[in-house]
XYZ file of C-alpha atoms in Angstrom:
559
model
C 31.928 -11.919 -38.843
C 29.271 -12.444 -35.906
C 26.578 -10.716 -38.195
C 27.885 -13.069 -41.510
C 26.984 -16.072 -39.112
C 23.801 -15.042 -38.219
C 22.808 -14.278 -41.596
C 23.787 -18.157 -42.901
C 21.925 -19.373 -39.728
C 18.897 -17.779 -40.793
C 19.403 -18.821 -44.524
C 19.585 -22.032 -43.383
C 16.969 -22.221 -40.820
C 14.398 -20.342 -43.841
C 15.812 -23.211 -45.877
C 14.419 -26.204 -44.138
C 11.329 -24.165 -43.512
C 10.786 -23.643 -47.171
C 11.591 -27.614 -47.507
C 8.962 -29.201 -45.285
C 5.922 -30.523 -47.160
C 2.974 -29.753 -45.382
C -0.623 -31.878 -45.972
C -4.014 -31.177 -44.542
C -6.106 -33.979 -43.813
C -9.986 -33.038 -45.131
C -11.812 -36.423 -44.474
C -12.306 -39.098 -42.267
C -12.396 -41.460 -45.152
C -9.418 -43.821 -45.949
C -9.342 -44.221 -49.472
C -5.342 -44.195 -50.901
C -3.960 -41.135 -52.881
C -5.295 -41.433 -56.300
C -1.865 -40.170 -58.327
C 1.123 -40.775 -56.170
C 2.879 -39.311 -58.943
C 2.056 -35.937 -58.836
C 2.157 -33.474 -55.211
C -1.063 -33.147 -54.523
C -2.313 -35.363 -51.743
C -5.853 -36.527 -53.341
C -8.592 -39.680 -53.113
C -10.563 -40.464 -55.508
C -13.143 -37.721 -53.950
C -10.428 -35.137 -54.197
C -9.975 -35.153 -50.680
C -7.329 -35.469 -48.557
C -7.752 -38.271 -46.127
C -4.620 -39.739 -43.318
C -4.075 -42.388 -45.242
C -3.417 -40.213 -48.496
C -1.482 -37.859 -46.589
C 1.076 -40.792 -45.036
C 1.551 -41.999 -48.540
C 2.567 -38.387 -50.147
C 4.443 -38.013 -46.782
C 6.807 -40.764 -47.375
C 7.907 -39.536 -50.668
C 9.996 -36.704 -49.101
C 13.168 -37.041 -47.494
C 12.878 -33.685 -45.777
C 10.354 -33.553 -42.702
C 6.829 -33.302 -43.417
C 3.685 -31.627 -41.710
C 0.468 -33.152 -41.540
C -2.427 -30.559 -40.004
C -6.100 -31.789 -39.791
C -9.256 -29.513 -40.778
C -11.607 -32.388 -41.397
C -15.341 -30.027 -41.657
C -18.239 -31.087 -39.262
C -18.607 -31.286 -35.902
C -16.301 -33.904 -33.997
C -14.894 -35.704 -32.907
C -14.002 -37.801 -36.305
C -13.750 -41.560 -36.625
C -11.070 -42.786 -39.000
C -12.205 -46.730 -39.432
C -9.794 -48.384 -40.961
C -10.068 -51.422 -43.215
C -6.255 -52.255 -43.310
C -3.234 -50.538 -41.747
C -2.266 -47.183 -42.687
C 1.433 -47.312 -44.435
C 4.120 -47.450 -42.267
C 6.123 -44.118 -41.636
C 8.832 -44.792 -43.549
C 10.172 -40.977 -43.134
C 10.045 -37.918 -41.051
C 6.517 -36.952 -40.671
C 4.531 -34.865 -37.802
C 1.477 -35.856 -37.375
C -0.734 -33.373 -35.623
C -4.259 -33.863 -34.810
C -3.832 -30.974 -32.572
C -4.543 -29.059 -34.900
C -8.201 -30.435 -35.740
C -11.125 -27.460 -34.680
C -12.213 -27.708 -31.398
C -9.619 -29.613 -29.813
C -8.488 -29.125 -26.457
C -6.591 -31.240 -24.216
C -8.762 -34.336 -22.874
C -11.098 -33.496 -25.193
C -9.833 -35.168 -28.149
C -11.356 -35.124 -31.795
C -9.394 -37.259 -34.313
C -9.736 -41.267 -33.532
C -7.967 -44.284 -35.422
C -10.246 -46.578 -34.960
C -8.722 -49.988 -35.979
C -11.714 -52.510 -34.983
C -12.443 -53.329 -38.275
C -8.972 -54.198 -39.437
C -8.349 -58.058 -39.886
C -6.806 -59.826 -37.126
C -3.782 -62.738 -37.545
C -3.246 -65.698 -35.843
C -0.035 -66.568 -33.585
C 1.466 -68.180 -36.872
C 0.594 -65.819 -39.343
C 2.103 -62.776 -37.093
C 5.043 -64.902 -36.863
C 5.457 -65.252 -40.559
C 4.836 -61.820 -42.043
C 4.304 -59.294 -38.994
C 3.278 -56.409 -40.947
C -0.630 -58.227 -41.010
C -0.067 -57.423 -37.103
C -3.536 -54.712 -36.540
C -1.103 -51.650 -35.977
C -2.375 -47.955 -35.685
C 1.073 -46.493 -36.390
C 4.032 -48.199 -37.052
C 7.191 -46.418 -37.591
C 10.268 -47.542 -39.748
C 13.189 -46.884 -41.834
C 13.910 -42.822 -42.143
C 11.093 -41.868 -39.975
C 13.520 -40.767 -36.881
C 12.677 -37.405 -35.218
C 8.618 -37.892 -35.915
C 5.964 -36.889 -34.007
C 2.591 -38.278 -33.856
C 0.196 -36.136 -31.282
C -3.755 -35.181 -30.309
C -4.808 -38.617 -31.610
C -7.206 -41.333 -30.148
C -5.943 -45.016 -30.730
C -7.800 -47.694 -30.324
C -9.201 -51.215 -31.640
C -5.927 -52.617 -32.578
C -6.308 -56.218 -31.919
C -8.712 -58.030 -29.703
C -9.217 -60.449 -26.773
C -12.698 -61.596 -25.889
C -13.296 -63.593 -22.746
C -16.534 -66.065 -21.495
C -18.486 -65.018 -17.912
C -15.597 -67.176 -16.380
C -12.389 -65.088 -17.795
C -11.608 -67.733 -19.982
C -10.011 -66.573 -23.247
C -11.860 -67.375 -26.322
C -10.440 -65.478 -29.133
C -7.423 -63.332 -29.077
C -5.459 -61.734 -32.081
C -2.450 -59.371 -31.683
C -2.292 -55.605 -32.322
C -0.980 -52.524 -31.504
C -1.526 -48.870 -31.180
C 1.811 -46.945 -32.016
C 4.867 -49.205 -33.016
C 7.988 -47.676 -32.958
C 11.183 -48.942 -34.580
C 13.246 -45.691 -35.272
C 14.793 -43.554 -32.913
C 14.335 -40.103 -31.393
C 10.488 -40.188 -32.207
C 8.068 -38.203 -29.352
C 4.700 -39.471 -28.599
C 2.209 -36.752 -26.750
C -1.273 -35.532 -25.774
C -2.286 -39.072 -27.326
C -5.312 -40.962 -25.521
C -4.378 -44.376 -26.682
C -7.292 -47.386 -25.246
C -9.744 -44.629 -24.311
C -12.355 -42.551 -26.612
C -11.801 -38.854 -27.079
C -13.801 -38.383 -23.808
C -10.146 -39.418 -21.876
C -12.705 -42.124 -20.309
C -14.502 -45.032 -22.449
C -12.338 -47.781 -23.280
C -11.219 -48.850 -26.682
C -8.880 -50.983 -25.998
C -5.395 -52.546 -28.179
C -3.709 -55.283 -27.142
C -0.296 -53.314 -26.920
C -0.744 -49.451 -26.489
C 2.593 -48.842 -27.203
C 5.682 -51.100 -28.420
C 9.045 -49.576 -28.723
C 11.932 -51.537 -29.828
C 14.164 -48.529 -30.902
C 16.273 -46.098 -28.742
C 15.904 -42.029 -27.508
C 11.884 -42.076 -27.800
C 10.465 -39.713 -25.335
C 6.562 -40.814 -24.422
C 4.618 -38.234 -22.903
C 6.189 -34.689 -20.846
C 6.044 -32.929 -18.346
C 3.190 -30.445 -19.888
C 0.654 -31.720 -18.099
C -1.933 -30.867 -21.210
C 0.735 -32.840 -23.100
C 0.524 -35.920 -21.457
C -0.444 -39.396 -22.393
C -3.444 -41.543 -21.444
C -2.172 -45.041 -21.644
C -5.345 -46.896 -20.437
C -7.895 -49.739 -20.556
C -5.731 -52.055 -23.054
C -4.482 -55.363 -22.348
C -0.656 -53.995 -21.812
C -0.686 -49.964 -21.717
C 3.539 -49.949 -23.103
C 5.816 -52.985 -23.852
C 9.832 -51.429 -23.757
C 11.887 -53.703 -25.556
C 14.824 -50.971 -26.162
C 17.362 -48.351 -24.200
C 17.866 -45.092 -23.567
C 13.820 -44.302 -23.755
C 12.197 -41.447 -21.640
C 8.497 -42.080 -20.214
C 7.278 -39.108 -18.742
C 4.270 -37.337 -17.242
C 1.838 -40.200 -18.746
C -1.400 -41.500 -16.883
C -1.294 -45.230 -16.947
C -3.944 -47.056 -16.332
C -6.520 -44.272 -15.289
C -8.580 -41.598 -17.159
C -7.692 -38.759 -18.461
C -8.753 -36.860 -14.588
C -6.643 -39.385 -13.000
C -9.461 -39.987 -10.501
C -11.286 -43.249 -12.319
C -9.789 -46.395 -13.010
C -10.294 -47.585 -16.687
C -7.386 -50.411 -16.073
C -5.627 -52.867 -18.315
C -3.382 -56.049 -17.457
C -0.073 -54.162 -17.330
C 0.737 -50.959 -17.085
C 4.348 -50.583 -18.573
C 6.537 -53.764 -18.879
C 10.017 -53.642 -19.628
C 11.469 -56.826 -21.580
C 15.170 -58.165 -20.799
C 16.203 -55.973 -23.687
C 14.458 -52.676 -22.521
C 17.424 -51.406 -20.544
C 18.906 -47.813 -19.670
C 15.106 -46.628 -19.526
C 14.062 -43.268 -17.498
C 10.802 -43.179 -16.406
C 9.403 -40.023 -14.147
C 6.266 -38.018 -13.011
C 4.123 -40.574 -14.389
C 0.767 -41.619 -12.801
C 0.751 -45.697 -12.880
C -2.330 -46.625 -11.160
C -6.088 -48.885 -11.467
C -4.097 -51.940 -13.736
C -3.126 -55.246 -11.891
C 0.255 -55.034 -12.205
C 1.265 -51.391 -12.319
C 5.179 -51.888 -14.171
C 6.700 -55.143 -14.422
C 10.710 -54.574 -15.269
C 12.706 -57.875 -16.267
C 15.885 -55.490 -17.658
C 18.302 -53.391 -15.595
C 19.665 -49.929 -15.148
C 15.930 -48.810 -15.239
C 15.612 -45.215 -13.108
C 12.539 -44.721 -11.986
C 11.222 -41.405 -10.226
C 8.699 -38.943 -8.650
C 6.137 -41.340 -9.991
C 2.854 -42.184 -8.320
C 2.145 -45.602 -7.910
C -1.349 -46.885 -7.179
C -3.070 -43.599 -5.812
C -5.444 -41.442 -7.747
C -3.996 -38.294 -8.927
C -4.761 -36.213 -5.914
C -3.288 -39.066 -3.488
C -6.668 -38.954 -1.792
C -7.900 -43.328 -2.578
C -6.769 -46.198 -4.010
C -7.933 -47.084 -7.026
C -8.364 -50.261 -7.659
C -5.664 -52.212 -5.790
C -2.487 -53.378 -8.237
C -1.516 -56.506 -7.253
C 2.264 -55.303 -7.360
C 2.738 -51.555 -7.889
C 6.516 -52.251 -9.321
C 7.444 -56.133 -10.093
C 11.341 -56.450 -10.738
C 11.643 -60.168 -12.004
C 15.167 -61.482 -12.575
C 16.891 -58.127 -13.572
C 19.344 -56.148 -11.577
C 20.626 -52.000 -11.014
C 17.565 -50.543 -11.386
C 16.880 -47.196 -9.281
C 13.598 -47.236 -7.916
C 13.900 -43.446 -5.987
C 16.138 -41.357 -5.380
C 16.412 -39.177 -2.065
C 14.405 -35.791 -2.892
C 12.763 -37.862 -6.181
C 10.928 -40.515 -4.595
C 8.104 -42.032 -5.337
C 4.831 -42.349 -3.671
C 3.789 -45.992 -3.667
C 0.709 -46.561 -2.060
C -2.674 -49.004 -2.039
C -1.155 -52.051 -3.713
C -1.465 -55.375 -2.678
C 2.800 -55.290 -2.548
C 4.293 -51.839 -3.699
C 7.315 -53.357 -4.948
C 8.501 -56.889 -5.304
C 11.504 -57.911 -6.003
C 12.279 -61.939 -7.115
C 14.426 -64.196 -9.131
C 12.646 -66.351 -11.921
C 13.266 -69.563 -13.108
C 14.257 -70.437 -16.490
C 13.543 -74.281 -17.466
C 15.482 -73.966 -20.938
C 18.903 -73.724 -19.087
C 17.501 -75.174 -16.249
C 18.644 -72.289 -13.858
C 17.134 -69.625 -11.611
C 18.047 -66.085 -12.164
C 18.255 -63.876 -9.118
C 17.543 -60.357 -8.945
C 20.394 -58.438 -7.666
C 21.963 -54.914 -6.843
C 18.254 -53.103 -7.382
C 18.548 -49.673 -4.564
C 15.180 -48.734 -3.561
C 15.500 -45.057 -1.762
C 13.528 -41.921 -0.877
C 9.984 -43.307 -1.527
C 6.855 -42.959 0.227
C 5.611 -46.066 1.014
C 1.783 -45.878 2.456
C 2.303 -42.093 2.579
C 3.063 -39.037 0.860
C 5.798 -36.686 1.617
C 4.160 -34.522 4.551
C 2.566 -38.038 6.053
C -0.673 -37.082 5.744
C -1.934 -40.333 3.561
C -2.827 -42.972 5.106
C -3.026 -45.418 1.695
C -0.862 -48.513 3.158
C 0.069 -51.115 0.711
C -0.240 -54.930 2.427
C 3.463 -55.016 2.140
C 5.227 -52.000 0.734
C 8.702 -53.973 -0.008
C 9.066 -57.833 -0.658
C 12.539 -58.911 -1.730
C 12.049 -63.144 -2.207
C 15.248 -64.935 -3.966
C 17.180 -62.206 -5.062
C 20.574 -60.691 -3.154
C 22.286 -58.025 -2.828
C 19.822 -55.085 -3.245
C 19.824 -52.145 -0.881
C 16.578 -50.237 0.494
C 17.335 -46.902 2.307
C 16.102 -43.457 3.337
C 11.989 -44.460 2.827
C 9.549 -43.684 4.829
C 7.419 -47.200 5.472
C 4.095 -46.425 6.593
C 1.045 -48.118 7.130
C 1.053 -51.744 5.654
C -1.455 -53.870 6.667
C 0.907 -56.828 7.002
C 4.654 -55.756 6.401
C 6.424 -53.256 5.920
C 9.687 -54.669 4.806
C 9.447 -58.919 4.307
C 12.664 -60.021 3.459
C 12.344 -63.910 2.203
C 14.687 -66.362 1.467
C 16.814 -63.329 0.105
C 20.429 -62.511 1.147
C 22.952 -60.012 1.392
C 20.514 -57.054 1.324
C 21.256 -54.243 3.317
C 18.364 -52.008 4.773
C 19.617 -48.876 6.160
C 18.516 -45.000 7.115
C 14.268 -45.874 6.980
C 11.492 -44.432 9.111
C 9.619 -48.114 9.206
C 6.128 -47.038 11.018
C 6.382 -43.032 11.391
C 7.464 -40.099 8.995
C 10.577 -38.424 9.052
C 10.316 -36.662 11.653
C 9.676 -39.507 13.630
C 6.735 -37.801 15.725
C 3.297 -39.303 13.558
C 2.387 -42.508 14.329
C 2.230 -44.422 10.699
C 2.405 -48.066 11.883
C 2.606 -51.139 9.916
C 1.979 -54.604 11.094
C 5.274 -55.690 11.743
C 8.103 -53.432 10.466
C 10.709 -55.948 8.590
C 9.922 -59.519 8.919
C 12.821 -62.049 7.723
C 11.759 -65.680 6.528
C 12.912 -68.281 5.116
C 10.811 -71.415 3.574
C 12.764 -73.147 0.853
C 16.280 -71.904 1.257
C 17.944 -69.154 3.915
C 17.552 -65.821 4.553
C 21.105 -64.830 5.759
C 23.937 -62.451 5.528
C 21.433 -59.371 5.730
C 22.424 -56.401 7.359
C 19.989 -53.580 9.068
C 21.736 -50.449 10.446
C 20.331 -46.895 11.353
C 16.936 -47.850 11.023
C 14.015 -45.862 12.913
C 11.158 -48.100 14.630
C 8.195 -47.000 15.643
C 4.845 -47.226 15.993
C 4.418 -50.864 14.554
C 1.650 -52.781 16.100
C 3.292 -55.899 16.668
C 6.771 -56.069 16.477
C 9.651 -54.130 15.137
C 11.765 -56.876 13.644
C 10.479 -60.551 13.447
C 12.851 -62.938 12.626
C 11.570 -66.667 11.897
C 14.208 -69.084 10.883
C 16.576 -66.701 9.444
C 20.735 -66.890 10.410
C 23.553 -65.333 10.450
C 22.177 -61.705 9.782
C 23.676 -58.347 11.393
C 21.270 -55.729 13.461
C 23.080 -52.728 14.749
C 22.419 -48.957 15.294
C 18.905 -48.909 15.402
C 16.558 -47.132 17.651
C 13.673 -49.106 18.433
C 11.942 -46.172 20.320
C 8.449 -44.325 20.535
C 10.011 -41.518 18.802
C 13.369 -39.506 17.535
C 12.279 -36.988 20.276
C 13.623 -39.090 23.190
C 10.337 -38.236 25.617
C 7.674 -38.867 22.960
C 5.877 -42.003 23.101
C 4.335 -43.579 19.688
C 5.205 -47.106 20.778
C 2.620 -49.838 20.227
C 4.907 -52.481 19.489
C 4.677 -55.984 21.791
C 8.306 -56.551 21.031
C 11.021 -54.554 19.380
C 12.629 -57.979 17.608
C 11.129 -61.413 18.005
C 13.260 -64.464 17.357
C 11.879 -67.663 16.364
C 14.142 -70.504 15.501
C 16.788 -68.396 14.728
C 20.645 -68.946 15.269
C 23.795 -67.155 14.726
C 22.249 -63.408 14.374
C 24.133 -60.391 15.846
C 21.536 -58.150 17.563
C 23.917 -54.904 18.448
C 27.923 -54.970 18.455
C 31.022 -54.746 20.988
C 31.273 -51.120 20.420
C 28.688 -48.386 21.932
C 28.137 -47.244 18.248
C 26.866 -50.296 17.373
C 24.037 -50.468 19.691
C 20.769 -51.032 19.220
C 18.460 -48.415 21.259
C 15.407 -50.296 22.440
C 13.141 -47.759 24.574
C 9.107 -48.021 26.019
C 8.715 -51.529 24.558
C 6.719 -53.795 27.214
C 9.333 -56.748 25.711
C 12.834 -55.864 23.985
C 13.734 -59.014 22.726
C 11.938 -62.095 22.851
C 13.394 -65.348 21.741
C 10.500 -68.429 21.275
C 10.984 -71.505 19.954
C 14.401 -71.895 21.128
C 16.380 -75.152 22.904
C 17.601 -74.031 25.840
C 21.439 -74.603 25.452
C 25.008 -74.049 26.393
C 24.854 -71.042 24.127
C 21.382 -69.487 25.721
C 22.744 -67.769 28.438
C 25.773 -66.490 27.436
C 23.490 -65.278 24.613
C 20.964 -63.052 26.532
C 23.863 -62.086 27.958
C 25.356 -60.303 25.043
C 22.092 -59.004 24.334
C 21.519 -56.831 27.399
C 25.584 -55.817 26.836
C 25.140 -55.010 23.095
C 21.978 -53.103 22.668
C 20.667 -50.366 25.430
C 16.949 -50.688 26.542
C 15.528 -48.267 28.549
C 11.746 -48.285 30.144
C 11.368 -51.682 28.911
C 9.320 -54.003 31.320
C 11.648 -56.785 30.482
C 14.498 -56.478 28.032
C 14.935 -60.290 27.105
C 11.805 -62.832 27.945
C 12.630 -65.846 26.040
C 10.130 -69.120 25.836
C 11.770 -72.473 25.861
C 9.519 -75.103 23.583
């Protein structure tokens, strides 16, 4: 029976072997097939060119194989007039198999600068004039399209000032069909993994179970110097082991707008072991349920400099449950201007702000890498600013300039189980300006809780709390060290409260103090009326929390 099985599983496995079509592209021209009638892929020169090959292609049902031997030395130039045919079936599209390719040394290029842009309105009414390199549709689920250079696909030219002055759409890959894979692609950059030629969109998915990239490194993406590197607009997609925004070495910046932006209806998405570095904002996500891990943010490739600085390494704008780390698949986020911000948006069709909520930001390196040995601080690793609810625990936060957690106008956020100005082992000084600072401008910053949090090493204060109420500090050792006779201390204070009522600094119960050690202030209160309530106040402080080798444990400054 067991050898009757195996025989029908090879019968069938020879089967769909027998029934692939295979085409070899010949030339770098792109004239159309001359007889679409018969099976011979053929121009007008007799040759077999991409464009031929993609029409013949989409006459099969079965899967089809498309090789390259294109004679000459390389790389070749495909300059297209018009877009290629869509994909309308199963094809695999392998310029991997042109002579002399290797990986980052690429020698097939779609070159779409010489296709016809479209205006806003003429996109809008028939988007197939869109400039597209590859756009897949219809049956073509389960294609491949690998080894090629994409570029030209649309075009934005600015004036000495940055001023746009002409801009039409276009895109690299599109993909509208589902369990497609994307690899070893260098799409915005030349074969050389280096020179720009940029799209507007590098890659726009709008279809589920698409894997970009892998975890081959030789198999990898380059996703650079375009205006957005990927647009997401779809679930369940897996981004993986790209380089975003950098060369094909991952040491240079080439750069582009965005990195990789999910829209409200790019949900579900994995994204891991990517390198997301050199654009100005590195991944903007406006959808939820993203998970997002052991990805380097902002570094080069060898976490030795910052490229140059992202203004936000990860942007989360009005979405909500996305996983940005996990503990053992962190991140390293590091050099940016913020390393991740999280904010509410608001919408002036419904009149109403949406609030980003229930995001968990864990395990990442923040300013460091995993044995603390870079010192790459972003101006403020973490910024949560009108959004609630989210929960930040088990990073290490090293080495901001400013901040290293700035909690704004933001409530019910708990921050728990972080080494906030030292690595884990809580021995190496890594300090940050301040370690959390809590503001509020606008509207209030309340209902925050911070529990079983390490500070150390900050150069001006541990906690600063400015106008903030009603938020909950307890079980946190505000000490030089996790060793309890090491010193690392630089800190002035180890929390500062200005203007700030009705926050519980410790609890009634011993677990639920605060340890405040080598600090030449504990706690200083400024910009308070003296009151009823003072006294009995500082009072409760000294009870709740346990300072030890503190000058003074509370100094407060009556104005």
């Amino acid at each position: 029976m067991k050898k009757m099985m195996l025989f029908f599983s090879f019968l069938f496995l020879y089967a769909n072997l027998i029934a692939q079509d295979q085409f070899t592209v010949n030339s770098s021209d792109d004239y159309p097939d001359i007889d679409l009638a018969d099976k011979v892929c053929a121009d007008k020169n007799g040759n077999c060119t991409l464009r031929a090959a993609i029409e013949n292609a989409n006459k099969y049902p079965d899967k089809t194989l498309v090789f390259f031997n294109i004679p000459g030395i390389g790389p070749h130039r495909i300059k297209l007039k018009k877009n290629l045919p869509k994909l309308t079936e199963t094809i695999i599209l392998d310029a991997t198999t042109q002579k002399d390719y290797q990986p980052g040394c690429l020698q097939i290029i779609l070159d779409g600068a010489e296709v016809r842009g479209v205006t806003r309105k003429q996109r809008i009414e028939n988007e197939d004039l869109t400039p597209t390199g590859f756009k897949l549709e219809r049956n073509s689920s389960g294609s491949i399209i690998k080894g090629f250079v994409i570029g030209g696909f649309g075009k934005k030219i600015v004036d000495p000032k940055g001023r746009i002055i002409e801009f039409s759409m276009g895109c690299g890959i599109n993909i509208n069909t589902e369990n497609n894979l994307i690899e070893s692609n260098f799409i915005g950059v030349e074969g050389d993994g280096k020179t720009r030629l940029p799209n507007i969109f590098g890659i726009y998915v709008i279809s589920e179970n698409n894997q970009i990239g892998s975890y081959n490194e030789n198999e990898r993406n380059v996703i650079s110097g375009n205006w957005a590197g990927m647009l997401i607009s779809s679930s369940k997609n897996k981004i993986i082991g790209n380089y975003i925004g950098t060369d094909w070495t991952g040491k240079k910046e080439t750069g582009q707008i965005t990195g990789l932006d999910f829209s409200p209806n790019g949900n579900n998405n994995f994204i891991s072991s990517n390198l997301i570095s050199a654009n100005e904002y590195g991944v903007e996500i406006r959808s939820s349920n993203i998970t997002f891990i052991n990805n380097i943010v902002g570094p080069d490739v060898n976490k030795n400099i910052s490229l140059p600085v992202q203004k936000k390494g990860i942007f989360i704008r009005a979405s909500k449950e996305n996983i940005i780390g996990l503990p053992g698949q962190g991140n390293i986020i590091a050099g940016n201007e913020t390393g991740v911000y999280v904010a509410d948006r608001f919408n002036p069709k419904i009149n109403f702000r949406i609030f980003s909520k229930n995001n968990r930001i864990s395990g990442n390196f923040f300013g460091t890498d995993v044995e603390g040995k870079l010192d790459l601080g972003n101006g403020i690793a973490i910024h949560c600013v009108g959004s609630y609810s989210n929960i930040i625990e088990e990073n290490i936060i090293a080495n901001s300039d400013d901040t290293g957690i700035l909690l704004e106008s933001t409530q019910l956020n708990i921050v728990r189980y972080n080494f906030i100005g030292t690595d884990c082992s809580g021995n190496i000084n890594l300090s940050n300006g301040v370690g959390i600072k809590m503001i509020a401008e606008d509207t209030i910053c309340a209902y925050n809780t911070i529990h079983d949090n390490l500070f150390s090493g900050n150069t001006i204060a541990g906690i600063e709390i400015k106008n903030a109420d009603f938020n909950c500090f307890y079980d946190n050792k505000f000490m030089s060290s996790s060793k309890p006779k090491a010193s690392l201390s630089s800190s002035k204070y180890a929390i500062s409260l200005e203007n700030a009522n009705e926050n519980l600094i410790g609890g009634a119960t011993p677990d639920k103090k605060n340890i405040i050690k080598n600090y030449p202030v504990g706690i200083k209160i400024i910009n308070t009326k003296p009151s009823d309530s003072l006294i009995p106040l500082i009072s409760a402080l000294k009870q709740n929390n346990k300072f030890s080798a503190c000058e003074q444990s509370v100094l407060t400054t009556f104005k």
